[in-house]
CSV table of C-alpha atoms (C1' of nucleotides) in Angstrom, one decimal:
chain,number,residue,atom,x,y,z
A,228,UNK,CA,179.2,178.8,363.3
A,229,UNK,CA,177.0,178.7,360.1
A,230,UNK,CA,173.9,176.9,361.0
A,231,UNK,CA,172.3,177.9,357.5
A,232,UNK,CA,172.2,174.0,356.9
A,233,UNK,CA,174.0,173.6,353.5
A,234,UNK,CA,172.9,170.5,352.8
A,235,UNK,CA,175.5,168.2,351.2
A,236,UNK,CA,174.8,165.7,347.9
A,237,UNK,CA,175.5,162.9,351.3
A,238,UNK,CA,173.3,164.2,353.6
A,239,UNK,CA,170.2,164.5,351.0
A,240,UNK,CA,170.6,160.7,350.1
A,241,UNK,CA,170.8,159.9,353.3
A,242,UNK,CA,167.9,162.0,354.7
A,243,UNK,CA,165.8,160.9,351.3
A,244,UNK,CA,166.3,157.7,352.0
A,245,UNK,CA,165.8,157.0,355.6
A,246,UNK,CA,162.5,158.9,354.9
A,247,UNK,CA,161.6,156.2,352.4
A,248,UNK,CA,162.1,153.6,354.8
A,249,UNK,CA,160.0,155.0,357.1
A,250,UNK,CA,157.2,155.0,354.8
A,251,UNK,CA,157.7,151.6,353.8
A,252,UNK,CA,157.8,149.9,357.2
A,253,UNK,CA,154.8,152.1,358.3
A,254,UNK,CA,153.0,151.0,355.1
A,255,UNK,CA,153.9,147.4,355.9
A,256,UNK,CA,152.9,147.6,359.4
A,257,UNK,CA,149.7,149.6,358.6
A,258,UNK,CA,148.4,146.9,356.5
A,259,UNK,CA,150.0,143.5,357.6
A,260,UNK,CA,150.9,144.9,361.0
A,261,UNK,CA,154.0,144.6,362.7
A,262,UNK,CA,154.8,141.2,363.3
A,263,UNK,CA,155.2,140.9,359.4
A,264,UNK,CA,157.8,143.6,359.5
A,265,UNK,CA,160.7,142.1,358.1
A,266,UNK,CA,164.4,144.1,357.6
A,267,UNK,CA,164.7,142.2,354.0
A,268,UNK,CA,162.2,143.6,352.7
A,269,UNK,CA,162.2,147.2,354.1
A,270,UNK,CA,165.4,146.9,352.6
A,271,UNK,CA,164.5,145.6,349.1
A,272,UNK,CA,161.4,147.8,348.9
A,273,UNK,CA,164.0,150.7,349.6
A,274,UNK,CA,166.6,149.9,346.9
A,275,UNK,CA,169.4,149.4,349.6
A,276,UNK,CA,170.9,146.9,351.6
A,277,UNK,CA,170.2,145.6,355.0
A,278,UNK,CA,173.4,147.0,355.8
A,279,UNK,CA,172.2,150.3,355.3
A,280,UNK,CA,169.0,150.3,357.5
A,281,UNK,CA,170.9,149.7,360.6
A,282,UNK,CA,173.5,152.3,359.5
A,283,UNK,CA,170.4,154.5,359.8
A,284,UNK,CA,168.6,153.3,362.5
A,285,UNK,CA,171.1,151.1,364.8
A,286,UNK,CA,168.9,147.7,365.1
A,287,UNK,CA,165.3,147.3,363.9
A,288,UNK,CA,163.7,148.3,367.2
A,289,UNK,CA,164.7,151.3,366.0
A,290,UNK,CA,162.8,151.9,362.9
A,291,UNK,CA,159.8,150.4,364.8
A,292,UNK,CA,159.9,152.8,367.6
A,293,UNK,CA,160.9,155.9,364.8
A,294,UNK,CA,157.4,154.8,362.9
A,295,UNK,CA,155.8,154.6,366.6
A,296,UNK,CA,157.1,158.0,367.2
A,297,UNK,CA,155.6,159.8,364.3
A,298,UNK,CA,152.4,157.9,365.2
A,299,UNK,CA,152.2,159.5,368.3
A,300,UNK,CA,152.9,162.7,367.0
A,301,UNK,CA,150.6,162.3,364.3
A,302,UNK,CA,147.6,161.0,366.5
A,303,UNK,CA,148.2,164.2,369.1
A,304,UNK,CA,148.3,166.6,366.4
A,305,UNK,CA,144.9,165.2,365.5
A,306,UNK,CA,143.6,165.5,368.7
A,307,UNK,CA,144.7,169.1,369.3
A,308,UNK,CA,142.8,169.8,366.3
A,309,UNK,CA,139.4,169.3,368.2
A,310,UNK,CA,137.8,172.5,368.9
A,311,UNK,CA,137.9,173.9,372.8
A,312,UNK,CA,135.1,176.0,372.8
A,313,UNK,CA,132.6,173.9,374.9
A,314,UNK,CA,134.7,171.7,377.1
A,315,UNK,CA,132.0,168.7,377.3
A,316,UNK,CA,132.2,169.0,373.8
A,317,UNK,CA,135.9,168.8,373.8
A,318,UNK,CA,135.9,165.9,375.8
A,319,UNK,CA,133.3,163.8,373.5
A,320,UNK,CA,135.6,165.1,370.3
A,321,UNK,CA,138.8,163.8,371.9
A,322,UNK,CA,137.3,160.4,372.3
A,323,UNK,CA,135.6,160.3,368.9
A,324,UNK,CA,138.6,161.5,367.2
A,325,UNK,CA,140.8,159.1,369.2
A,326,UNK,CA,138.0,156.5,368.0
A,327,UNK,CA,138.7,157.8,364.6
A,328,UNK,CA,142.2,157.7,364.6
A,329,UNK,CA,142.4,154.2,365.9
A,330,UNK,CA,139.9,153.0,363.4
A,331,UNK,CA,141.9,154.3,360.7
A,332,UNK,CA,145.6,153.3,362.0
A,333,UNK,CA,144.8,150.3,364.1
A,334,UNK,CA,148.0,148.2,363.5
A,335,UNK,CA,150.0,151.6,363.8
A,336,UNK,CA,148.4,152.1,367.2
A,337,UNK,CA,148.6,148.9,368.0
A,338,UNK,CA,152.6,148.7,367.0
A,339,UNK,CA,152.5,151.5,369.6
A,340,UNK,CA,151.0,150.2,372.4
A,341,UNK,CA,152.2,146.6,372.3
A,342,UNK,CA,155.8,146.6,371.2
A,343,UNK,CA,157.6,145.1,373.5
A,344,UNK,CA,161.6,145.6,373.4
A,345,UNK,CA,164.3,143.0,373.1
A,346,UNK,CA,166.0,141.5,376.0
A,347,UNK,CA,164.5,144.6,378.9
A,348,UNK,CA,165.7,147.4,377.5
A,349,UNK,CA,163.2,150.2,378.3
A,350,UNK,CA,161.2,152.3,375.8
A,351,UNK,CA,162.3,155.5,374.9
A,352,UNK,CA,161.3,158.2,377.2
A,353,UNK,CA,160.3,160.4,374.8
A,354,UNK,CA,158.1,158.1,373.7
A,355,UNK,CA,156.6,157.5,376.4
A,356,UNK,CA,156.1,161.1,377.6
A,357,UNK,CA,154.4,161.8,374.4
A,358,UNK,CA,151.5,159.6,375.0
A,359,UNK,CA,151.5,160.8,378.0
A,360,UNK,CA,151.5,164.5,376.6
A,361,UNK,CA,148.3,163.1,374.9
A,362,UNK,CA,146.2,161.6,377.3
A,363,UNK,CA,146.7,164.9,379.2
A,364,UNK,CA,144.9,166.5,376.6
A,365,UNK,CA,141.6,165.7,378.9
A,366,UNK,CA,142.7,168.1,381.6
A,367,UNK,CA,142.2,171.4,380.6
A,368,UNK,CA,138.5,170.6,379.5
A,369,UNK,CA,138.0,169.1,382.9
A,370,UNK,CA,139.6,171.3,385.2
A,371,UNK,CA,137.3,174.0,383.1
A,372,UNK,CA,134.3,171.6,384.2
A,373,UNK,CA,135.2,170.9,388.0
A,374,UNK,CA,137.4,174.3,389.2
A,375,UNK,CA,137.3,173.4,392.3
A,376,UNK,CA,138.9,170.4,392.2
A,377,UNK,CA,142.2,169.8,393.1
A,378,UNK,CA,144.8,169.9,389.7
A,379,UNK,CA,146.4,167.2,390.5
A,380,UNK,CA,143.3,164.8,390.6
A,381,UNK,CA,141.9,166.3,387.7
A,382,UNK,CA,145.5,164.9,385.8
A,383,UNK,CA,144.7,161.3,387.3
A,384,UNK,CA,141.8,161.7,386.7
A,385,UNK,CA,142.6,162.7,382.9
A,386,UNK,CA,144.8,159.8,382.4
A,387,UNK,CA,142.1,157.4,383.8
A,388,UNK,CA,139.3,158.5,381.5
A,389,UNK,CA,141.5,158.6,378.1
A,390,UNK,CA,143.2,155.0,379.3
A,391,UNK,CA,139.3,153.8,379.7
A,392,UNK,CA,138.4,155.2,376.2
A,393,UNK,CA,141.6,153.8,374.9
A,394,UNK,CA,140.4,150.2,376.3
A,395,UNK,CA,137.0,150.5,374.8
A,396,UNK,CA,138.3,151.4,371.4
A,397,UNK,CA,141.5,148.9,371.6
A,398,UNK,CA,139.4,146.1,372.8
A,399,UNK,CA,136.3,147.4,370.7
A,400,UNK,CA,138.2,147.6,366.9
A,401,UNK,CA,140.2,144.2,367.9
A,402,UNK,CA,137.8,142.4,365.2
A,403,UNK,CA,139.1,138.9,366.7
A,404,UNK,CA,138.1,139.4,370.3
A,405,UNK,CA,134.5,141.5,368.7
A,406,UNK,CA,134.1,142.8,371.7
A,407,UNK,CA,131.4,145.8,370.5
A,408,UNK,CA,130.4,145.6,366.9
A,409,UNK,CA,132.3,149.1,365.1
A,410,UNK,CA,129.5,151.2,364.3
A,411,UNK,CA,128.0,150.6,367.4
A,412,UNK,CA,131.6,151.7,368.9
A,413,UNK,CA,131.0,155.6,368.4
A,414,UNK,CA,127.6,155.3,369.9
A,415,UNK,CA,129.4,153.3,373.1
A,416,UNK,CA,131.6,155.4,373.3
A,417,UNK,CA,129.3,158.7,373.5
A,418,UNK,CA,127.3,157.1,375.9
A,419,UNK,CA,130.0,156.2,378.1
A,420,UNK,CA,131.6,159.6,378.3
A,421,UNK,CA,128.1,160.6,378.4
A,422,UNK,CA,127.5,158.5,382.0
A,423,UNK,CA,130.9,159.2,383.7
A,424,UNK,CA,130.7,163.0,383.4
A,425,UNK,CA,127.2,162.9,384.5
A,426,UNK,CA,128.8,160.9,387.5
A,427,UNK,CA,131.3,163.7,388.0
A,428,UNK,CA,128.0,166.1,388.6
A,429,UNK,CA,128.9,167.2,384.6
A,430,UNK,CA,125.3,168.2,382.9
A,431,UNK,CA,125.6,166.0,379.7
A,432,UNK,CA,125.6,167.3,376.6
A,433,UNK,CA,121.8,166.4,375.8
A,434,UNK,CA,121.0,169.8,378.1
A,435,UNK,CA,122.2,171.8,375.5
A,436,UNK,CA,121.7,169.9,372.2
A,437,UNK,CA,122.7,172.1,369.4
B,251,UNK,CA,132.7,101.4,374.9
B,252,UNK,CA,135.4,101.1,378.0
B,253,UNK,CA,135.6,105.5,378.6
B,254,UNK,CA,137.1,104.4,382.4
B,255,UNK,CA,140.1,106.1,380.9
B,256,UNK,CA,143.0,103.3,381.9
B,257,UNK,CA,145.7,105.5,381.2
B,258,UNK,CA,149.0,103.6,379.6
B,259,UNK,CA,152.0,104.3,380.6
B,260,UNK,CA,152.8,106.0,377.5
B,261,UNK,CA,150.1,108.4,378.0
B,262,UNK,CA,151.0,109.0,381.6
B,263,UNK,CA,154.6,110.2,380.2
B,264,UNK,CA,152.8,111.8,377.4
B,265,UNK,CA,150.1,114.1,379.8
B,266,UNK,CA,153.3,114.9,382.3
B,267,UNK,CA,155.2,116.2,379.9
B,268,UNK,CA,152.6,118.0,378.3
B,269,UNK,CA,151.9,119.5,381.7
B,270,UNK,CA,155.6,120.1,382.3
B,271,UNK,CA,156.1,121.8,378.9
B,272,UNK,CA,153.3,124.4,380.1
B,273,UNK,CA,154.4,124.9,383.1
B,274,UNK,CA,157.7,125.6,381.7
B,275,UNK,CA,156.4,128.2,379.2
B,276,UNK,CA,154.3,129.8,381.5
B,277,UNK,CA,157.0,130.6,384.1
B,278,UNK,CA,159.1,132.4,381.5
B,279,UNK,CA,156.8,134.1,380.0
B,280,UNK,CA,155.8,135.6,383.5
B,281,UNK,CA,158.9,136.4,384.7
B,282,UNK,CA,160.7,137.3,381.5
B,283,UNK,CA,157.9,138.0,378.8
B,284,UNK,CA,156.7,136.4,375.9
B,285,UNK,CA,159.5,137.5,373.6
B,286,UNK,CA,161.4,136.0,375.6
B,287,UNK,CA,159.8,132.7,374.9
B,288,UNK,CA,162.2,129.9,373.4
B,289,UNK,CA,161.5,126.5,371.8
B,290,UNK,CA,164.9,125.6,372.5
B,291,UNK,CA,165.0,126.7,376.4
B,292,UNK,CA,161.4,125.4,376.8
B,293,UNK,CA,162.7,121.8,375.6
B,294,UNK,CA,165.7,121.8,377.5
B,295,UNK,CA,164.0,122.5,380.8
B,296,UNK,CA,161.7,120.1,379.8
B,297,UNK,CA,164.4,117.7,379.4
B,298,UNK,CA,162.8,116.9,375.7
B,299,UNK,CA,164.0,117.7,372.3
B,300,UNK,CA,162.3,120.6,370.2
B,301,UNK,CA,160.6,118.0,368.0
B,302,UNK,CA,158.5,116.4,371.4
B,303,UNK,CA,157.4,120.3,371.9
B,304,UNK,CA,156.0,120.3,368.2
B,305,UNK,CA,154.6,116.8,368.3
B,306,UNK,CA,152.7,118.0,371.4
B,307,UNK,CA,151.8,121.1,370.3
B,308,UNK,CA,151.3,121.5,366.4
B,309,UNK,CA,153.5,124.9,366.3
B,310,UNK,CA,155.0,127.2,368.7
B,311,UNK,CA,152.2,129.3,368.8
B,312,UNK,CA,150.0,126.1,370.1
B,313,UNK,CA,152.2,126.5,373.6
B,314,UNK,CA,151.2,130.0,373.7
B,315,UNK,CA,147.9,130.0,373.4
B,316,UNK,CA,147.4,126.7,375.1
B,317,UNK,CA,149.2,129.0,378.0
B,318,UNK,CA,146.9,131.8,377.2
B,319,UNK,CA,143.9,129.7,377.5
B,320,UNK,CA,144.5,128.5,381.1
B,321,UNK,CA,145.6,132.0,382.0
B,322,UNK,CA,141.6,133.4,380.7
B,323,UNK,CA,140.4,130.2,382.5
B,324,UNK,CA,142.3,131.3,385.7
B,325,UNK,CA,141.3,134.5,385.5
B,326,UNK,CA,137.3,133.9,385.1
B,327,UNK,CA,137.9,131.3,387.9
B,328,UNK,CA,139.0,134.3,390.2
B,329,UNK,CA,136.0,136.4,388.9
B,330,UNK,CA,133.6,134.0,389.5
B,331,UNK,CA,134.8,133.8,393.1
B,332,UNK,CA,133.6,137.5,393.6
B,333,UNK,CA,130.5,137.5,396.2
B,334,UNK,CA,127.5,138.6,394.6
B,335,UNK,CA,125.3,139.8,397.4
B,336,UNK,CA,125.1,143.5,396.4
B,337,UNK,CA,125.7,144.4,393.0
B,338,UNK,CA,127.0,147.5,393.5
B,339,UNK,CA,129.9,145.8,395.5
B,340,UNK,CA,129.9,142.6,393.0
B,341,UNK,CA,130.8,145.1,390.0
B,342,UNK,CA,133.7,147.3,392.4
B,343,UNK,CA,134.8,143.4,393.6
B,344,UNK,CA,135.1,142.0,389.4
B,345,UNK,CA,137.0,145.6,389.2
B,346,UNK,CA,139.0,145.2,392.0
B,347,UNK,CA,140.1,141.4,391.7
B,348,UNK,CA,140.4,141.8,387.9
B,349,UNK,CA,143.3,144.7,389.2
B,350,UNK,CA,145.0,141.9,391.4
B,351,UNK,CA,145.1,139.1,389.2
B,352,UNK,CA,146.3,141.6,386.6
B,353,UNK,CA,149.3,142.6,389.2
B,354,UNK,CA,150.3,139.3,389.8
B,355,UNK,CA,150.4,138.1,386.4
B,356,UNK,CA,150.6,141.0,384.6
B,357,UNK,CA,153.1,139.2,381.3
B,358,UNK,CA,150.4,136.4,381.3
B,359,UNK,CA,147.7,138.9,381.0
B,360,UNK,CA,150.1,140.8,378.0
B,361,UNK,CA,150.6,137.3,376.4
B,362,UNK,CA,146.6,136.9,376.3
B,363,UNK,CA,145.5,140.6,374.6
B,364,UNK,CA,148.4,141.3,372.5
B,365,UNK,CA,149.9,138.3,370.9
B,366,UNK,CA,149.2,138.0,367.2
B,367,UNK,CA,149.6,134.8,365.2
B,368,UNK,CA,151.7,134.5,362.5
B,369,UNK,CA,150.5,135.6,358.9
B,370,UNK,CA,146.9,136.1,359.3
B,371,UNK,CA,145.3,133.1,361.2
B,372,UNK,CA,142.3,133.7,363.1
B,373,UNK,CA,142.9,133.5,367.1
B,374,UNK,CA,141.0,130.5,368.4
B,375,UNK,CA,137.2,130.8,368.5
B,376,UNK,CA,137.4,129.0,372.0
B,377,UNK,CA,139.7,131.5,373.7
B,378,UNK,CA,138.3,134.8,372.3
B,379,UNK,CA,134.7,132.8,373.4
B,380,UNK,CA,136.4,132.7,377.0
B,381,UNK,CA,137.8,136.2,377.1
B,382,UNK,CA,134.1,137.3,375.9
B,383,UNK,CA,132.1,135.7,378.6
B,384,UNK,CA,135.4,137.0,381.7
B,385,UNK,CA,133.8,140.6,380.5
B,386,UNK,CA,130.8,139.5,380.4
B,387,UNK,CA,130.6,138.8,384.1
B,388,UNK,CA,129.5,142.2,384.7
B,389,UNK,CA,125.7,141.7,383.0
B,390,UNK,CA,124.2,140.1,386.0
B,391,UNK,CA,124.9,142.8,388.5
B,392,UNK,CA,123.8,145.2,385.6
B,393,UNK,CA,120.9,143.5,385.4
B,394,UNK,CA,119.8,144.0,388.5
B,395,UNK,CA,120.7,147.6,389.0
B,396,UNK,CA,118.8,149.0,386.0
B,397,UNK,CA,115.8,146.1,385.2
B,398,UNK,CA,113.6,148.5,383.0
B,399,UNK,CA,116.8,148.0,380.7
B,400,UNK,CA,117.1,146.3,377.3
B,401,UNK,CA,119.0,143.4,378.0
B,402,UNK,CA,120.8,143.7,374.4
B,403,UNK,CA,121.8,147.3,376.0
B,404,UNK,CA,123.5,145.5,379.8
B,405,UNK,CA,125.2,143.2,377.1
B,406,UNK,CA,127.3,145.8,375.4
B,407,UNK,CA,127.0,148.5,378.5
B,408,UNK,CA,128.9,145.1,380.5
B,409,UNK,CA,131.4,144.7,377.8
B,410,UNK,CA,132.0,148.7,377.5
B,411,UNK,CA,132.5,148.9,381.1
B,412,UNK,CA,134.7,146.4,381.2
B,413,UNK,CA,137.1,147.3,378.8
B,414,UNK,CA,136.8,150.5,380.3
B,415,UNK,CA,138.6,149.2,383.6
B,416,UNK,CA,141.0,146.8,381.0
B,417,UNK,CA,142.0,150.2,379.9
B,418,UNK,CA,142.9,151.9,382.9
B,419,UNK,CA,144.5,148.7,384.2
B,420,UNK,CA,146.7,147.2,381.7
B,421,UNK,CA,148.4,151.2,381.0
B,422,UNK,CA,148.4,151.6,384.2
B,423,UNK,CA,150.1,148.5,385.5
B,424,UNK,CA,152.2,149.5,382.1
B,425,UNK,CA,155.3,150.8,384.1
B,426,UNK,CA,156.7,152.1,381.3
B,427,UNK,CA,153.9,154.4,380.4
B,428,UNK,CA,153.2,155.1,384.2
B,429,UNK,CA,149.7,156.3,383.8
B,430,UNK,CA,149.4,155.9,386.8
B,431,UNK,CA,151.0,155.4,390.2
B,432,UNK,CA,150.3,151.3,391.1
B,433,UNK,CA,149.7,152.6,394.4
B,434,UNK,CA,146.8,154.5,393.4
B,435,UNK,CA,145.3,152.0,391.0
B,436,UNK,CA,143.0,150.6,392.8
B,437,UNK,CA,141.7,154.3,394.2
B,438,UNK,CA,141.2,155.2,390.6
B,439,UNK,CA,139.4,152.0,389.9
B,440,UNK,CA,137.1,152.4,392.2
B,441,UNK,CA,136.7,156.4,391.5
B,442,UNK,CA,135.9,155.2,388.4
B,443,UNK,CA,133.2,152.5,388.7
B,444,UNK,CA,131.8,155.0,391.3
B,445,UNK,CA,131.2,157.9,389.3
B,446,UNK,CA,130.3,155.6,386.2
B,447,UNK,CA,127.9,153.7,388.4
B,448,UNK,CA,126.3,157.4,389.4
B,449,UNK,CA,126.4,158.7,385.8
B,450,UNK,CA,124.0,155.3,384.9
B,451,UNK,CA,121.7,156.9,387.9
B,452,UNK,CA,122.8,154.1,390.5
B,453,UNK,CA,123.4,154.3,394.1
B,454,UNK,CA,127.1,154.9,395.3
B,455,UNK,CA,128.3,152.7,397.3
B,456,UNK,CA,128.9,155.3,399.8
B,457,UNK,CA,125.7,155.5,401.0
B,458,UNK,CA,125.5,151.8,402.1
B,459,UNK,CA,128.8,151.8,404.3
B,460,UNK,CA,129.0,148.8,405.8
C,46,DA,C1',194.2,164.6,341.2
C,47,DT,C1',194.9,162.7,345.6
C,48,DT,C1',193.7,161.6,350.0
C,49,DC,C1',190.7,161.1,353.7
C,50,DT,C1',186.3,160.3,355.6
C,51,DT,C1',182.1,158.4,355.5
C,52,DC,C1',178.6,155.6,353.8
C,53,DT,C1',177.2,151.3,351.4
C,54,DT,C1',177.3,146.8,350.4
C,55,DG,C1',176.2,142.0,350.9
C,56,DA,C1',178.2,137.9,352.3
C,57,DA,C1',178.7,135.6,356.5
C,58,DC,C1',177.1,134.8,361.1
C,59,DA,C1',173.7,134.2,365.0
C,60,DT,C1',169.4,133.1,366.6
C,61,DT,C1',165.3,130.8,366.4
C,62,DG,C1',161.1,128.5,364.4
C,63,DT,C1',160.2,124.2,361.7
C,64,DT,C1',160.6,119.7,359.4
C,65,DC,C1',161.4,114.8,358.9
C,66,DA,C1',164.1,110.5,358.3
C,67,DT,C1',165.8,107.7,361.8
C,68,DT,C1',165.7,105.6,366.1
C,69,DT,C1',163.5,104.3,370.3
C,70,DT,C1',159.7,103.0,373.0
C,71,DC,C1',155.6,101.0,374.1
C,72,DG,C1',151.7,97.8,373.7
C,73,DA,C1',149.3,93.8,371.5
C,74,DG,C1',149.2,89.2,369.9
C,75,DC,C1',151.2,85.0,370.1
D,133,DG,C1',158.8,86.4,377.2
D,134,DC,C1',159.3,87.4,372.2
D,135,DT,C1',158.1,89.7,368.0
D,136,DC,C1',156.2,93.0,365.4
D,137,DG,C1',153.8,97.1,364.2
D,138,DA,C1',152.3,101.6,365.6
D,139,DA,C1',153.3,105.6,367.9
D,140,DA,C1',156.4,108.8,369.8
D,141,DA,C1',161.0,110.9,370.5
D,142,DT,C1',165.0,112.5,368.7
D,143,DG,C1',168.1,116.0,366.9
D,144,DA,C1',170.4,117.1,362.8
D,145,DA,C1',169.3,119.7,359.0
D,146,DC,C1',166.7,123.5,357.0
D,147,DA,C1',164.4,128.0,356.7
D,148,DA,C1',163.5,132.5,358.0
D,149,DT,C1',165.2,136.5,359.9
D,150,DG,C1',168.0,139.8,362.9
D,151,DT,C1',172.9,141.4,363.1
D,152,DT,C1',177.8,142.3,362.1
D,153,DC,C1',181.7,143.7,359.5
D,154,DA,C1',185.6,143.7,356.2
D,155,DA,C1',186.0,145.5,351.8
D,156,DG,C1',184.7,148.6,348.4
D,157,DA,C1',182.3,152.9,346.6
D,158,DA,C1',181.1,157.6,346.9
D,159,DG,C1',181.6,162.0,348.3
D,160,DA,C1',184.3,165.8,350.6
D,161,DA,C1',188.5,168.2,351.5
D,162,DT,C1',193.0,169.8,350.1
DNA sequence: ATTCTTCTTGAACATTGTTCATTTTCGAGC
DNA sequence: GCTCGAAAATGAACAATGTTCAAGAAGAAT
């Protein structure tokens, strides 16, 4: 069969257009966040009718979890992006650039973590194996730092370190509960990565300042 | 002035059904979530109309956060109840018992940290005061580990700490990002504190087995 | 050009938060 | 006890928003 995708007139409308309402409902969520997601006026700020987002997207959990989808994506690709070199410097880049990305896509995140589906349907798997994809990305810096441990306490442990990052940044950038004051949030962060790896028998990083 | 508060019948009526609206709320929101929160079935169980629910409470979003307030008072209530003896164990016990309480009311807990109020109004000073001081309960014990310390440093060291084990609770009781196994939770926990608790130069708690 | 398939539309419906004129209930003064 | 005024309760109506679907439009196939 001829998988040289010919694209028809129909399917570029279609794939222009559910691209567009992506970008609007992650606009509006960025900036008003989610709970001021509304289908009307995805639908107006597209130029279509209601009628046409669900033809695209089955119900509106489904745009939400598309936009949470790309968010995941987006935020791991970040994080792979942080240099592996030094792996105590890996792990201090992959919370700063976690803190980074939060800072600048809170609501996104936060449409992420806290969406809760209608009646108990379950989140998509995918989904959820994606952010757990990236809160592995700890483990290869730490099973470089403690080889003797065993692999598959070095993936708990993984998860536990990036989940406790994740709560001081999530708690920490949630202006209304001002749990740390932002630019003090970096520094928090640093030393608290800082403390647990010296608690793992890690030197810290100050032993070989650049 | 007469404060010996004579209580009318009409305010008896008034404070039962308050209490009953509450209860009502509270049970569904634990057992079924907070989207699945109704005015309609909350009245009906109550065996009031809608309009008593608003007259009691202003808007829907008063029952929540009237809910959400006795659920941070409940909570500190349990954290104050940890014995504080030994530091070191006083900080593993506010770990641990934080843990349980998040188990057992786990939607509650949800309902506190990630419901937003419609359009942008602030979240109640008094609540986010509460939820402040719960994390907060970890400065004495700090104190008294590391007293050369700035006490503006314990402050925000307390909060990051706490947020920390937030972190690594709420995914992990999360089961549909299984961070981690439940079973293991409280393992990890106290992996955690430990090695964080050794990383600040502290004692492990191992070397004072009871 | 005709037909067939598919997509689009938007009005209608369903659910749910909110309001408010009316009715009911309670308490105070007689 | 009765009456009257204040306060509360009521629930129908309204508003906002997610969802469906019959009818029409647009593109593809012949």
């Amino acid at each position: 069969m001829n998988n040289v995708q010919e694209e028809s007139l129909r399917d570029q409308k279609k794939n222009r257009r559910r691209l567009q309402i992506l970008e609007i409902a992650r606009g509006i969520i960025a900036t008003k966040g989610l709970r001021s997601l509304k289908v009307r006026d995805v639908a107006e700020a597209a130029g279509c009718s209601v009628g046409s987002v669900y033809n695209e997207f089955g119900d509106f959990d489904g745009v939400i979890l598309t936009v949470n989808r790309e968010t995941v994506q987006a935020l791991t690709a970040r994080l792979r992006g942080v240099p592996a070199e030094d792996p105590v410097r890996q792990l201090y880049g992959l919370a700063e650039t976690y803190l980074e990305f939060f800072a600048e896509h809170a609501n996104l995140l936060r449409s992420l973590f806290e969406h809760r589906m209608e009646d108990d349907r379950p989140y998509p798997d995918d989904i959820l194996q994606m952010v757990m994809d990236a809160f592995a990305l700890m483990h290869p810096p730490l099973v470089r730092l403690l080889p003797d441990a065993d692999d598959v306490k070095i993936a708990l442990l993984s998860r536990t370190l990036f989940s406790a990052v994740h709560g001081i940044i999530s708690l920490g950038l949630e202006e209304r509960m001002v749990a740390v004051p932002p630019q003090m949030l970096r520094q928090q962060i640093e030393q608290f990565v800082d403390a647990h790896l010296a608690g793992l028998g890690i030197l810290p990083v100050g032993a070989r300042k650049s």
